[in-house]
Coordinates of C-alpha atoms and ligand atoms in Angstrom, one line a residue:
Chain A
X1 CA 26.7 -26.9 25.2
X2 CA 23.6 -25.2 26.5
X3 CA 21.6 -26.2 23.5
X4 CA 22.6 -29.8 23.9
X5 CA 21.4 -29.8 27.5
X6 CA 18.2 -28.2 26.8
X7 CA 17.5 -30.8 24.1
X8 CA 17.9 -33.5 26.6
X9 CA 15.2 -32.1 28.8
X10 CA 12.0 -31.4 26.9
X11 CA 10.5 -31.1 23.4
X12 CA 7.2 -29.9 22.2
X13 CA 4.7 -31.7 20.0
X14 CA 2.3 -29.3 18.1
X15 CA -0.8 -30.4 16.3
X16 CA -1.2 -29.1 12.7
X17 CA -4.9 -28.6 12.6
X18 CA -5.2 -28.5 8.9
X19 CA -3.3 -31.8 8.5
X20 CA -5.0 -33.7 11.3
X21 CA -7.7 -36.1 10.0
X22 CA -8.9 -37.6 13.3
X23 CA -7.1 -40.9 13.2
X24 CA -6.7 -40.8 17.0
X25 CA -3.4 -42.6 17.0
X26 CA -1.9 -39.8 19.1
X27 CA -4.3 -40.5 21.9
X28 CA -3.3 -44.2 22.0
X29 CA 0.5 -43.5 21.7
X30 CA 0.6 -40.8 24.2
X31 CA -0.9 -42.9 27.0
X32 CA -3.8 -40.5 27.4
X33 CA -1.8 -37.3 27.4
X34 CA -3.7 -36.4 24.2
X35 CA -7.5 -36.6 24.6
X36 CA -9.9 -36.6 21.7
X37 CA -13.1 -34.5 21.3
X38 CA -16.4 -35.9 20.3
X39 CA -15.4 -35.7 16.6
X40 CA -12.2 -37.5 17.1
X41 CA -9.7 -34.6 17.0
X42 CA -7.1 -34.0 19.7
X43 CA -8.2 -31.5 22.4
X44 CA -4.7 -30.5 23.3
X45 CA -2.9 -28.3 20.8
X46 CA 0.6 -28.8 22.1
X47 CA 2.3 -31.2 24.5
X48 CA 5.6 -31.0 26.4
X49 CA 7.4 -34.3 26.5
X50 CA 10.8 -35.9 26.8
X51 CA 12.3 -35.7 23.3
X52 CA 12.4 -39.4 22.7
X53 CA 8.7 -39.8 23.5
X54 CA 8.0 -36.7 21.4
X55 CA 9.7 -38.3 18.4
X56 CA 7.9 -41.6 18.7
X57 CA 4.6 -39.7 18.9
X58 CA 5.4 -37.5 15.9
X59 CA 6.4 -40.6 13.8
X60 CA 3.2 -42.4 14.8
X61 CA 0.7 -39.8 13.3
X62 CA -0.6 -41.3 10.0
X63 CA -1.4 -37.8 8.7
X64 CA 1.9 -36.2 9.6
X65 CA -0.1 -33.7 11.6
X66 CA 2.2 -33.7 14.6
X67 CA 5.2 -31.5 14.5
X68 CA 8.3 -31.8 16.6
X69 CA 9.5 -28.5 18.2
X70 CA 12.0 -27.4 20.7
X71 CA 10.4 -25.0 23.1
X72 CA 11.4 -21.5 22.4
Chain B
X1 CA 17.2 -76.2 -12.4
X2 CA 19.3 -74.8 -9.6
X3 CA 18.7 -74.3 -6.0
X4 CA 18.9 -70.6 -6.4
X5 CA 16.2 -70.6 -8.9
X6 CA 13.9 -72.2 -6.4
X7 CA 14.9 -69.7 -3.8
X8 CA 14.1 -66.9 -6.2
X9 CA 10.6 -68.2 -7.0
X10 CA 9.8 -68.9 -3.3
X11 CA 10.9 -65.5 -2.2
X12 CA 9.0 -64.0 -5.1
X13 CA 5.7 -65.5 -4.1
X14 CA 6.3 -64.6 -0.5
X15 CA 7.0 -61.0 -1.6
X16 CA 3.7 -61.0 -3.4
X17 CA 1.8 -62.3 -0.4
X18 CA 3.4 -59.7 1.8
X19 CA 2.9 -56.9 -0.6
X20 CA -0.8 -57.8 -0.8
X21 CA -1.0 -57.9 2.9
X22 CA 0.7 -54.5 3.2
X23 CA -1.6 -53.1 0.5
X24 CA -4.7 -54.5 2.2
X25 CA -3.7 -52.9 5.5
X26 CA -3.0 -49.7 3.7
X27 CA -6.5 -49.7 2.2
X28 CA -7.8 -50.3 5.6
X29 CA -5.9 -47.3 7.0
X30 CA -6.9 -44.9 4.3
X31 CA -10.4 -46.2 3.9
X32 CA -11.5 -46.5 7.5
X33 CA -15.1 -45.4 7.9
X34 CA -14.7 -44.5 11.5
X35 CA -11.7 -43.5 13.6
X36 CA -10.7 -46.1 16.1
X37 CA -7.4 -45.0 17.4
X38 CA -6.3 -48.3 19.0
X39 CA -7.1 -50.2 15.8
X40 CA -5.4 -47.7 13.6
X41 CA -2.3 -47.7 15.8
X42 CA -1.9 -51.5 15.5
X43 CA -2.8 -51.7 11.8
X44 CA -0.4 -48.9 11.0
X45 CA 2.5 -50.4 12.8
X46 CA 2.0 -53.7 11.1
X47 CA 1.6 -52.0 7.8
X48 CA 4.9 -50.2 8.3
X49 CA 6.9 -53.1 9.6
X50 CA 5.6 -55.7 7.1
X51 CA 6.5 -53.3 4.3
X52 CA 10.1 -53.3 5.5
X53 CA 9.9 -57.0 6.0
X54 CA 8.7 -57.5 2.4
X55 CA 11.7 -55.5 1.3
X56 CA 14.0 -58.3 2.6
X57 CA 12.2 -60.9 0.6
X58 CA 12.1 -58.7 -2.5
X59 CA 15.8 -58.0 -2.4
X60 CA 16.5 -61.8 -2.0
X61 CA 14.1 -62.5 -4.8
X62 CA 15.9 -60.1 -7.2
X63 CA 19.4 -61.0 -6.0
X64 CA 18.9 -64.7 -6.5
X65 CA 17.3 -64.2 -9.8
X66 CA 20.4 -62.3 -11.0
X67 CA 23.0 -64.6 -9.4
X68 CA 21.3 -67.8 -10.6
X69 CA 22.5 -69.0 -14.0
X70 CA 19.4 -71.1 -15.0
X71 CA 18.1 -68.1 -16.9
X72 CA 19.9 -64.9 -17.7
X73 CA 18.8 -61.8 -15.9
X74 CA 21.5 -59.2 -15.3
X75 CA 21.6 -56.3 -12.9
X76 CA 20.5 -53.9 -15.5
X77 CA 17.5 -55.9 -16.4
X78 CA 16.5 -56.2 -12.8
X79 CA 16.5 -52.5 -12.3
X80 CA 15.6 -51.0 -15.7
X81 CA 12.2 -52.1 -16.8
X82 CA 11.9 -54.1 -20.1
X83 CA 15.7 -54.3 -20.5
X84 CA 15.8 -58.1 -20.1
X85 CA 16.6 -60.4 -23.0
X86 CA 14.8 -63.3 -21.1
X87 CA 11.1 -62.8 -21.2
X88 CA 11.4 -59.0 -21.7
X89 CA 7.8 -58.1 -20.8
X90 CA 7.2 -60.3 -17.8
X91 CA 10.5 -59.5 -16.2
X92 CA 10.1 -55.9 -17.0
X93 CA 6.8 -55.7 -15.1
X94 CA 8.6 -57.0 -12.1
X95 CA 11.4 -54.6 -12.4
X96 CA 8.9 -51.7 -12.7
X97 CA 7.1 -52.9 -9.7
X98 CA 10.3 -53.2 -7.7
X99 CA 11.3 -49.6 -8.7
X100 CA 8.0 -48.3 -7.5
X101 CA 8.4 -50.2 -4.2
X102 CA 11.8 -48.6 -3.8
X103 CA 10.3 -45.1 -4.4
X104 CA 7.4 -45.7 -1.9
X105 CA 9.7 -47.0 0.8
X106 CA 12.3 -44.2 0.3
X107 CA 9.7 -41.4 0.3
X108 CA 8.1 -42.9 3.4
X109 CA 11.4 -43.1 5.3
X110 CA 12.0 -39.4 4.3
X111 CA 8.4 -38.4 4.9
X112 CA 9.3 -35.7 7.4
X113 CA 11.7 -34.1 5.0
X114 CA 9.7 -34.0 1.8
X115 CA 6.4 -32.3 1.1
X116 CA 3.3 -34.2 1.9
X117 CA 2.1 -33.8 -1.6
X118 CA 5.0 -35.7 -3.0
X119 CA 4.7 -38.5 -0.5
X120 CA 1.0 -38.9 -1.2
X121 CA 1.6 -39.0 -4.9
X122 CA 4.3 -41.6 -4.7
X123 CA 2.3 -43.6 -2.2
X124 CA -0.7 -43.6 -4.5
X125 CA 1.4 -45.2 -7.2
X126 CA 1.0 -48.3 -5.2
X127 CA -2.3 -48.6 -6.9
X128 CA -0.2 -49.3 -10.1
X129 CA 2.6 -51.2 -8.4
X130 CA 0.5 -53.9 -7.0
X131 CA -1.3 -55.0 -10.2
X132 CA 1.9 -54.9 -12.2
X133 CA 3.6 -57.1 -9.7
X134 CA 0.7 -59.6 -9.7
X135 CA 0.8 -59.7 -13.4
X136 CA 4.5 -60.3 -13.3
X137 CA 3.9 -63.2 -10.8
X138 CA 1.1 -64.8 -12.8
X139 CA 3.0 -64.7 -16.1
X140 CA 6.2 -66.0 -14.6
X141 CA 4.7 -68.9 -12.7
X142 CA 4.7 -71.6 -15.2
X143 CA 1.6 -73.8 -15.6
X144 CA 3.0 -76.8 -13.9
X145 CA 3.2 -75.1 -10.6
X146 CA -0.5 -74.5 -9.6
X147 CA 0.5 -73.7 -6.0
X148 CA 2.4 -70.5 -7.0
X149 CA -0.3 -69.5 -9.5
X150 CA -3.2 -70.0 -7.1
X151 CA -1.5 -68.1 -4.4
X152 CA -0.9 -65.2 -6.8
X153 CA -4.5 -65.3 -8.0
X154 CA -5.8 -65.5 -4.4
X155 CA -3.8 -62.4 -3.6
X156 CA -5.4 -60.7 -6.6
X157 CA -8.9 -61.5 -5.4
X158 CA -8.3 -60.4 -1.9
X159 CA -6.4 -57.2 -2.9
X160 CA -9.1 -56.2 -5.4
X161 CA -11.8 -56.6 -2.8
X162 CA -9.7 -54.3 -0.5
X163 CA -9.3 -51.7 -3.2
X164 CA -13.0 -51.7 -3.9
X165 CA -13.8 -51.4 -0.2
X166 CA -11.5 -48.5 0.1
X167 CA -12.9 -46.6 -2.9
X168 CA -16.5 -47.2 -1.8
X169 CA -16.2 -45.9 1.7
X170 CA -15.9 -42.4 3.1
X171 CA -15.0 -40.9 6.5
X172 CA -16.7 -37.9 8.2
X173 CA -13.5 -35.9 8.0
X174 CA -12.8 -36.4 4.2
X175 CA -16.5 -36.0 3.4
X176 CA -16.7 -32.6 5.1
X177 CA -13.5 -31.4 3.6
X178 CA -14.7 -32.3 0.1
X179 CA -18.0 -30.7 0.7
X180 CA -16.5 -27.4 1.8
X181 CA -13.9 -27.5 -1.0
X182 CA -16.8 -27.4 -3.6
X183 CA -17.7 -23.9 -2.4
X184 CA -16.2 -20.8 -3.9
X185 CA -12.7 -20.3 -2.6
X186 CA -10.7 -18.6 -5.4
Chain C
X1 CA 13.1 9.4 12.1
X2 CA 12.3 6.1 10.4
X3 CA 8.7 5.1 9.6
X4 CA 8.7 2.3 12.2
X5 CA 9.9 4.7 14.9
X6 CA 7.3 7.2 14.0
X7 CA 4.6 4.5 14.2
X8 CA 6.0 3.4 17.6
X9 CA 5.8 6.9 18.9
X10 CA 2.3 7.3 17.6
X11 CA 1.3 3.9 19.1
X12 CA -0.6 2.8 16.0
X13 CA -2.2 -0.6 16.3
X14 CA -3.8 -2.6 13.5
X15 CA -7.4 -1.5 12.7
X16 CA -8.4 -4.8 11.3
X17 CA -9.4 -6.3 14.6
X18 CA -6.2 -7.9 16.0
X19 CA -5.0 -4.5 17.4
X20 CA -1.3 -5.6 17.2
X21 CA 1.4 -2.9 17.1
X22 CA 1.8 -2.0 13.4
X23 CA 5.5 -1.0 13.9
X24 CA 6.4 -4.6 15.0
X25 CA 4.7 -6.1 11.9
X26 CA 6.3 -3.5 9.7
X27 CA 9.8 -4.2 11.0
X28 CA 9.4 -7.9 10.2
X29 CA 8.1 -7.0 6.8
X30 CA 11.0 -4.7 6.1
X31 CA 13.5 -7.3 7.2
X32 CA 12.0 -9.8 4.8
X33 CA 11.3 -7.3 1.9
X34 CA 7.7 -8.3 2.1
X35 CA 5.0 -7.4 -0.4
X36 CA 2.0 -5.6 1.0
X37 CA -1.7 -6.5 0.8
X38 CA -4.0 -3.7 1.7
X39 CA -7.1 -5.5 3.1
X40 CA -10.1 -3.5 2.0
X41 CA -12.6 -6.4 2.3
X42 CA -14.6 -5.3 5.3
X43 CA -14.7 -9.0 6.1
X44 CA -16.2 -8.6 9.6
X45 CA -20.0 -8.7 9.8
X46 CA -21.4 -5.1 10.1
X47 CA -18.1 -3.3 9.1
X48 CA -18.1 -0.9 6.2
X49 CA -15.2 1.3 7.1
X50 CA -12.7 0.0 4.5
X51 CA -15.2 0.9 1.8
X52 CA -15.4 4.4 3.1
X53 CA -11.6 4.8 3.3
X54 CA -11.2 3.6 -0.3
X55 CA -14.1 5.8 -1.5
X56 CA -12.9 9.0 0.2
X57 CA -9.2 8.7 0.9
X58 CA -7.7 6.7 -1.9
X59 CA -4.9 9.2 -2.5
X60 CA -3.7 9.0 1.1
X61 CA -4.1 5.2 1.1
X62 CA -1.8 5.0 -1.9
X63 CA 0.7 7.3 -0.2
X64 CA 0.6 5.1 2.9
X65 CA 1.0 1.9 1.0
X66 CA 3.9 3.3 -0.9
X67 CA 5.7 4.0 2.3
X68 CA 5.4 0.4 3.4
X69 CA 6.2 -1.6 0.3
X70 CA 7.2 -1.4 -3.3
X71 CA 4.8 -4.0 -4.5
X72 CA 1.2 -3.5 -3.3
X73 CA -1.9 -5.6 -3.8
X74 CA -5.3 -4.3 -3.1
X75 CA -7.7 -6.9 -1.7
X76 CA -11.5 -6.3 -2.0
X77 CA -14.5 -8.6 -2.1
X78 CA -15.4 -9.7 -5.6
X79 CA -18.3 -7.6 -7.0
X80 CA -18.1 -4.9 -4.4
X81 CA -18.1 -1.2 -5.1
X82 CA -14.7 -1.0 -3.4
X83 CA -13.3 -3.5 -6.0
X84 CA -14.7 -1.3 -8.8
X85 CA -13.1 1.8 -7.4
X86 CA -9.7 0.2 -7.0
X87 CA -9.9 -1.2 -10.5
X88 CA -10.9 2.3 -11.9
X89 CA -7.9 3.8 -10.1
X90 CA -5.7 1.3 -12.1
X91 CA -4.5 -0.5 -9.0
X92 CA -3.4 -4.2 -8.7
X93 CA -6.5 -5.7 -7.3
X94 CA -6.7 -9.1 -5.5
X95 CA -10.3 -10.2 -6.1
X96 CA -11.4 -12.0 -3.0
X97 CA -14.5 -14.3 -2.8
X98 CA -17.0 -12.5 -0.7
X99 CA -17.0 -14.7 2.4
X100 CA -16.0 -14.4 6.0
X101 CA -12.6 -16.2 6.4
X102 CA -11.4 -15.4 2.9
X103 CA -10.2 -12.0 4.1
X104 CA -8.2 -13.4 7.0
X105 CA -4.6 -12.5 6.8
X106 CA -3.1 -15.9 5.7
X107 CA -6.1 -16.7 3.5
X108 CA -5.3 -13.5 1.5
X109 CA -1.6 -14.5 1.3
X110 CA -2.6 -18.0 0.1
X111 CA -5.0 -16.5 -2.6
X112 CA -2.3 -14.1 -3.7
X113 CA 0.0 -17.1 -4.4
X114 CA -2.5 -18.8 -6.6
X115 CA -4.0 -21.0 -3.8
X116 CA -7.4 -21.0 -2.2
X117 CA -8.5 -18.1 0.0
X118 CA -8.4 -20.3 3.1
X119 CA -6.2 -19.7 6.2
X120 CA -2.9 -21.4 6.4
X121 CA -1.5 -23.1 9.5
X122 CA 1.3 -20.8 10.7
X123 CA 4.1 -21.5 13.1
X124 CA 5.7 -18.2 12.3
X125 CA 4.4 -14.8 11.3
X126 CA 3.3 -14.8 7.7
X127 CA 5.4 -11.6 7.1
X128 CA 8.4 -14.0 7.1
X129 CA 6.9 -16.2 4.4
X130 CA 6.0 -19.8 4.8
X131 CA 4.2 -22.8 3.2
X132 CA 0.6 -23.6 2.7
X133 CA -0.8 -27.0 3.6
X134 CA 0.0 -28.3 0.1
X135 CA 3.6 -27.4 0.6
X136 CA 3.6 -24.4 -1.8
X137 CA 6.0 -21.6 -0.9
X138 CA 4.4 -18.4 0.2
X139 CA 6.6 -15.3 -0.2
X140 CA 6.9 -12.9 2.8
X141 CA 3.8 -10.8 2.7
X142 CA 2.5 -8.1 5.0
X143 CA -1.3 -7.7 5.3
X144 CA -2.6 -4.4 6.7
X145 CA -6.2 -3.3 7.0
X146 CA -7.1 -0.3 4.8
X147 CA -7.8 2.0 7.7
X148 CA -4.4 1.1 9.2
X149 CA -2.6 2.1 6.0
X150 CA -4.6 5.4 5.9
X151 CA -3.4 6.1 9.5
X152 CA 0.2 5.4 8.5
X153 CA -0.1 8.0 5.8
X154 CA -1.6 10.5 8.3
X155 CA 1.1 9.9 10.8
X156 CA 3.8 10.3 8.2
X157 CA 2.3 13.6 7.0
X158 CA 1.2 15.2 10.3
X159 CA 3.4 13.5 12.8
X160 CA 2.7 11.3 15.8
X161 CA 1.8 14.2 18.1
X162 CA -1.3 15.1 16.2
X163 CA -2.3 11.4 16.1
X164 CA -1.9 11.1 19.8
X165 CA -4.2 14.1 20.2
X166 CA -7.0 11.6 19.7
X167 CA -8.0 8.7 22.0
X168 CA -6.4 7.7 25.3
X169 CA -2.7 7.4 26.1
X170 CA -3.0 3.6 25.9
X171 CA -5.2 3.5 22.8
X172 CA -4.2 6.6 20.8
X173 CA -5.4 7.9 17.5
X174 CA -8.6 8.4 15.6
X175 CA -10.7 5.4 14.7
X176 CA -13.6 4.5 12.5
X177 CA -16.6 2.7 13.7
X178 CA -19.5 1.3 11.7
X179 CA -22.9 1.6 13.5
X180 CA -25.9 -0.3 12.2
X181 CA -29.1 -2.1 13.3
X182 CA -31.8 -0.3 15.1
X183 CA -30.5 3.3 14.4
X184 CA -31.8 6.2 12.3
X185 CA -28.5 7.0 10.7
X186 CA -26.5 3.9 10.1
X187 CA -23.0 4.4 8.7
X188 CA -19.3 5.0 9.4
X189 CA -18.4 7.4 12.2
X190 CA -15.1 9.0 13.1
X191 CA -14.3 8.6 16.7
X192 CA -11.5 7.6 19.1
X193 CA -11.0 5.4 22.2
X194 CA -12.5 6.7 25.4
X195 CA -15.6 8.3 23.8
X196 CA -18.7 7.4 25.8
X197 CA -20.8 4.8 23.9
X198 CA -23.8 7.0 24.7
X199 CA -22.4 9.6 22.4
X200 CA -21.9 7.1 19.5
X201 CA -25.4 5.7 20.0
X202 CA -26.9 9.2 20.1
X203 CA -25.0 10.3 17.0
X204 CA -26.4 7.4 15.1
X205 CA -29.9 7.9 16.4
X206 CA -30.2 4.6 18.2
X207 CA -33.7 3.8 19.3
X208 CA -35.4 1.0 21.3
X209 CA -32.0 -0.3 22.3
X210 CA -32.3 -3.9 23.6
X211 CA -28.6 -4.8 23.5
X212 CA -25.5 -3.7 21.5
X213 CA -23.2 -6.1 19.6
X214 CA -19.6 -5.0 19.5
X215 CA -17.0 -6.3 17.0
X216 CA -19.4 -8.4 14.8
X217 CA -19.0 -12.1 14.6
X218 CA -15.7 -12.1 16.4
X219 CA -16.9 -9.8 19.2
X220 CA -19.8 -10.1 21.6
X221 CA -22.6 -8.3 23.4
X222 CA -23.4 -5.5 25.8
X223 CA -26.7 -5.2 27.7
X224 CA -28.6 -2.0 27.0
X225 CA -27.7 -0.7 30.5
X226 CA -24.0 -1.3 30.0
X227 CA -24.1 0.1 26.5
X228 CA -25.4 3.5 27.8
X229 CA -22.8 3.7 30.6
X230 CA -19.6 2.3 29.2
X231 CA -16.9 4.1 27.3
X232 CA -15.8 2.9 23.8
X233 CA -12.3 1.6 24.5
X234 CA -10.6 -1.7 25.1
X235 CA -9.9 -0.8 28.7
X236 CA -13.6 -0.1 29.4
X237 CA -14.9 -3.1 27.3
X238 CA -12.4 -5.6 28.8
X239 CA -14.5 -6.3 32.0
X240 CA -17.3 -7.3 29.6
X241 CA -15.0 -9.6 27.8
X242 CA -15.0 -7.4 24.7
X243 CA -12.6 -5.4 22.5
X244 CA -13.1 -2.6 20.1
X245 CA -12.0 -4.9 17.3
X246 CA -12.9 -3.8 13.9
X247 CA -15.2 -1.1 15.2
X248 CA -18.5 -2.7 14.3
X249 CA -21.4 -1.7 16.5
X250 CA -24.8 -3.3 16.0
X251 CA -27.9 -2.1 17.9
X252 CA -30.4 -4.8 18.5
X253 CA -33.9 -3.5 19.0
X254 CA -35.7 -4.3 22.2
X255 CA -38.7 -6.1 20.6
X256 CA -36.5 -8.5 18.8
X257 CA -35.7 -11.9 20.3
X258 CA -31.9 -11.7 20.7
X259 CA -31.5 -15.5 20.4
X260 CA -33.2 -15.5 17.0
X261 CA -30.7 -12.9 15.9
X262 CA -27.8 -14.9 17.4
X263 CA -29.1 -18.0 15.6
X264 CA -29.1 -16.2 12.3
X265 CA -25.4 -15.3 12.7
X266 CA -24.5 -18.7 14.1
X267 CA -26.1 -20.4 11.1
X268 CA -24.1 -18.1 8.8
X269 CA -21.0 -18.9 10.8
X270 CA -21.5 -22.7 10.4
X271 CA -21.4 -22.2 6.6
X272 CA -18.3 -20.1 6.7
X273 CA -15.8 -22.4 8.3
X274 CA -13.1 -23.1 5.7
X275 CA -13.4 -26.8 6.3
X276 CA -9.8 -27.4 7.0
X277 CA -9.6 -28.0 10.8
X278 CA -11.7 -30.7 12.3
X279 CA -12.6 -28.9 15.6
X280 CA -13.9 -25.9 13.5
X281 CA -15.6 -27.7 10.6
X282 CA -17.6 -29.9 13.0
X283 CA -17.6 -27.8 16.2
X284 CA -19.1 -24.6 14.7
X285 CA -22.0 -26.3 12.9
X286 CA -22.7 -28.4 16.0
X287 CA -22.8 -25.3 18.1
X288 CA -25.0 -23.5 15.6
X289 CA -27.5 -26.3 15.5
X290 CA -27.8 -26.2 19.3
X291 CA -28.2 -22.4 19.4
X292 CA -31.0 -22.8 16.9
X293 CA -32.7 -25.4 19.1
X294 CA -32.3 -23.1 22.0
X295 CA -34.0 -20.2 20.1
X296 CA -36.8 -22.6 19.2
X297 CA -37.3 -23.5 22.8
X298 CA -36.3 -27.0 22.0
X299 CA -33.0 -27.4 23.9
X300 CA -33.1 -29.4 27.2
X301 CA -31.1 -28.3 30.2
X302 CA -28.6 -31.2 29.9
X303 CA -28.1 -30.4 26.3
X304 CA -27.3 -26.8 27.3
X305 CA -24.3 -28.2 29.3
X306 CA -23.1 -29.9 26.1
X307 CA -23.4 -26.6 24.2
X308 CA -21.2 -24.9 26.8
X309 CA -18.7 -27.6 26.7
X310 CA -18.5 -27.4 22.9
X311 CA -18.0 -23.7 23.1
X312 CA -15.2 -24.2 25.6
X313 CA -13.5 -26.6 23.1
X314 CA -13.6 -24.2 20.1
X315 CA -10.9 -21.6 21.0
X316 CA -7.3 -22.2 20.0
X317 CA -7.9 -25.3 18.0
X318 CA -7.9 -24.0 14.4
X319 CA -5.4 -22.7 12.0
X320 CA -7.0 -19.3 12.3
X321 CA -8.9 -17.6 15.0
X322 CA -12.3 -18.0 13.4
X323 CA -13.5 -20.6 15.9
X324 CA -12.2 -18.5 18.8
X325 CA -14.3 -15.6 17.5
X326 CA -17.4 -17.6 17.1
X327 CA -17.1 -19.2 20.5
X328 CA -16.6 -15.8 22.1
X329 CA -19.6 -14.3 20.2
X330 CA -22.0 -17.0 21.3
X331 CA -20.7 -17.4 24.8
X332 CA -21.1 -13.6 25.3
X333 CA -24.6 -13.8 24.0
X334 CA -25.5 -16.6 26.4
X335 CA -24.1 -14.5 29.3
X336 CA -25.7 -11.2 28.2
X337 CA -29.1 -12.7 27.4
X338 CA -29.2 -15.0 30.4
X339 CA -32.8 -14.2 31.1
X340 CA -33.8 -15.0 27.6
X341 CA -31.8 -18.2 27.7
X342 CA -33.5 -19.3 30.9
X343 CA -36.9 -18.6 29.4
X344 CA -36.1 -20.5 26.2
X345 CA -34.8 -23.5 28.2
X346 CA -38.1 -23.5 30.0
X347 CA -39.7 -23.4 26.6
X348 CA -40.9 -19.8 26.2
X349 CA -39.6 -16.8 24.4
X350 CA -39.7 -13.6 26.4
X351 CA -39.6 -11.2 23.5
X352 CA -42.4 -13.1 21.7
X353 CA -44.6 -12.9 24.7
X354 CA -43.9 -9.2 25.1
X355 CA -44.7 -8.6 21.5
X356 CA -47.9 -10.6 21.8
X357 CA -48.8 -8.6 24.9
X358 CA -48.1 -5.3 23.1
X359 CA -50.3 -6.3 20.2
X360 CA -53.2 -6.9 22.5
Ligands
SF4_401 S1 -2.8 -39.1 15.2 FE1 -2.5 -37.3 13.9 S2 -4.2 -37.3 12.5 FE2 -4.7 -38.6 14.2 S3 -5.8 -37.4 15.6 FE3 -3.7 -37.4 16.3 S4 -2.8 -35.6 15.3 FE4 -4.8 -36.0 14.3
SF4_402 S1 -10.1 -22.7 12.0 FE1 -11.9 -23.0 10.7 S2 -11.9 -21.2 9.4 FE2 -9.9 -21.3 10.4 S3 -8.7 -22.4 8.9 FE3 -9.5 -23.9 10.3 S4 -11.3 -24.6 9.4 FE4 -10.8 -22.7 8.4

């Protein structure tokens, strides 16, 4: 019960730094919540989002560098 | 000549056009010289949805080819490469191509559950899938139908250009990774 | 009492720089039946204590390692005397390429599993196992610094009470430091937290102290004045943004231009990024280039702002803490050597002028 409720609230998106190859899709898909540095890599290392948005973002990364996490 | 046979040939050539488009977009994605997030986002979503769209035509193409009675291609021959009694080699190329398409699509849908290495390896087999399918298209389209043949050849020219463009280019991220990897790390 | 309880009571923290409670790491390792890597690489710039522990206390080291795991690997830099000693002793040696990040915890684990000696992106402690970026499985592995293992053996033999007889209540136990640079007697010294830096500097015969580097490339700087007055402990170093870390102490002589020295290390750092994480593989070289320009008196004021922004963007954005360390090291230098920075931005090097003056 508790778990189901928590799931409905927020999820976390974590950047896998080794996998990220600077495609910059996350910046576009997150409506600016992710910003890119001068070399094209996301500045933020983790984002807290509603789970549906988090899933869309995670699916959008071409390099599979975004991981879906429930906050611990 | 039956109606189904025409449907099969039409969906076949549409599949080739779509496959080539998907492949060209893929080359654009993996071969981009610079990162432009907005462009990548659009190209990637078209790449993904067109690939699924192509699947519809491909399934139609194979199904009609089996159901149609003008020539004999059974289910086994459509799946198992080079098992057809009718034009064993040409049909076999198509079957092989379709199998690889299936593998690429399935691994992509399961991408989050499988290792990135496997996904990449299977995705790279598209480099084989595409020429096989073209070959299949060219050898199946009989000489009296120049439209089909020219479409296929046109796809070949455009696709080859895209592959060459992809192989020639490099991106600052992959270039640096390669450079560091050449150092002593073991 | 179990070993982990003993270590808890002793308050032992890792001597490899991270200073994490060893008992916590050990519990996770026991739960997962982890293998042990004893890290004797002395990977931090200016650190030679692991070499000394292996050279003089190998028997105790083996004892300590035996308490921790059944299967033990001994990591040392390829071609080092330490590697030769370990091989002579007939131990299972993990030969590590002699470069900075190769001796990072997860890099050693990756190397042990047949991969490259490059850090692995972790979302859980490596003692529980994991996967590298290629998807290869990594068995649960515990990595402990050689000095840490030696301390474990001592605590098991003589008890936590004796261990706590050294240091401060918050930072108990004896510690090794490596002192180098502008000193008459460079080498490894036995000390403990709370000892005045003055004593350490005097023991090593420091002369012409211009500034003191603490903790190598992942540490930072103390001005000469602070170095003579501060105590050597995390509590006393914290206000300066420093930690005791791996115990490296480098005395920079007064006549040297500190920015030249920092440039040398920054250039080295640029070549040591493992080239896996974008912010590190581009950020560190970009920063190093700007530091070099600064030292040459060729950095404009507005470019200095960019340098500081780049430094702010380095921490927390790599699979390992390498970029964090480099950013801390250079930022600390820019703070400590503010006068030199100002002079260089104006196009002149204070140290060079002084030297030119002295020569006349
Ligand atoms: S979309 Fe993925 S690969 Fe591209 S910048 Fe974002 S995290 Fe990195
Ligand atoms: S942060 Fe730098 S050194 Fe660490 S793994 Fe990434 S690229 Fe390598």
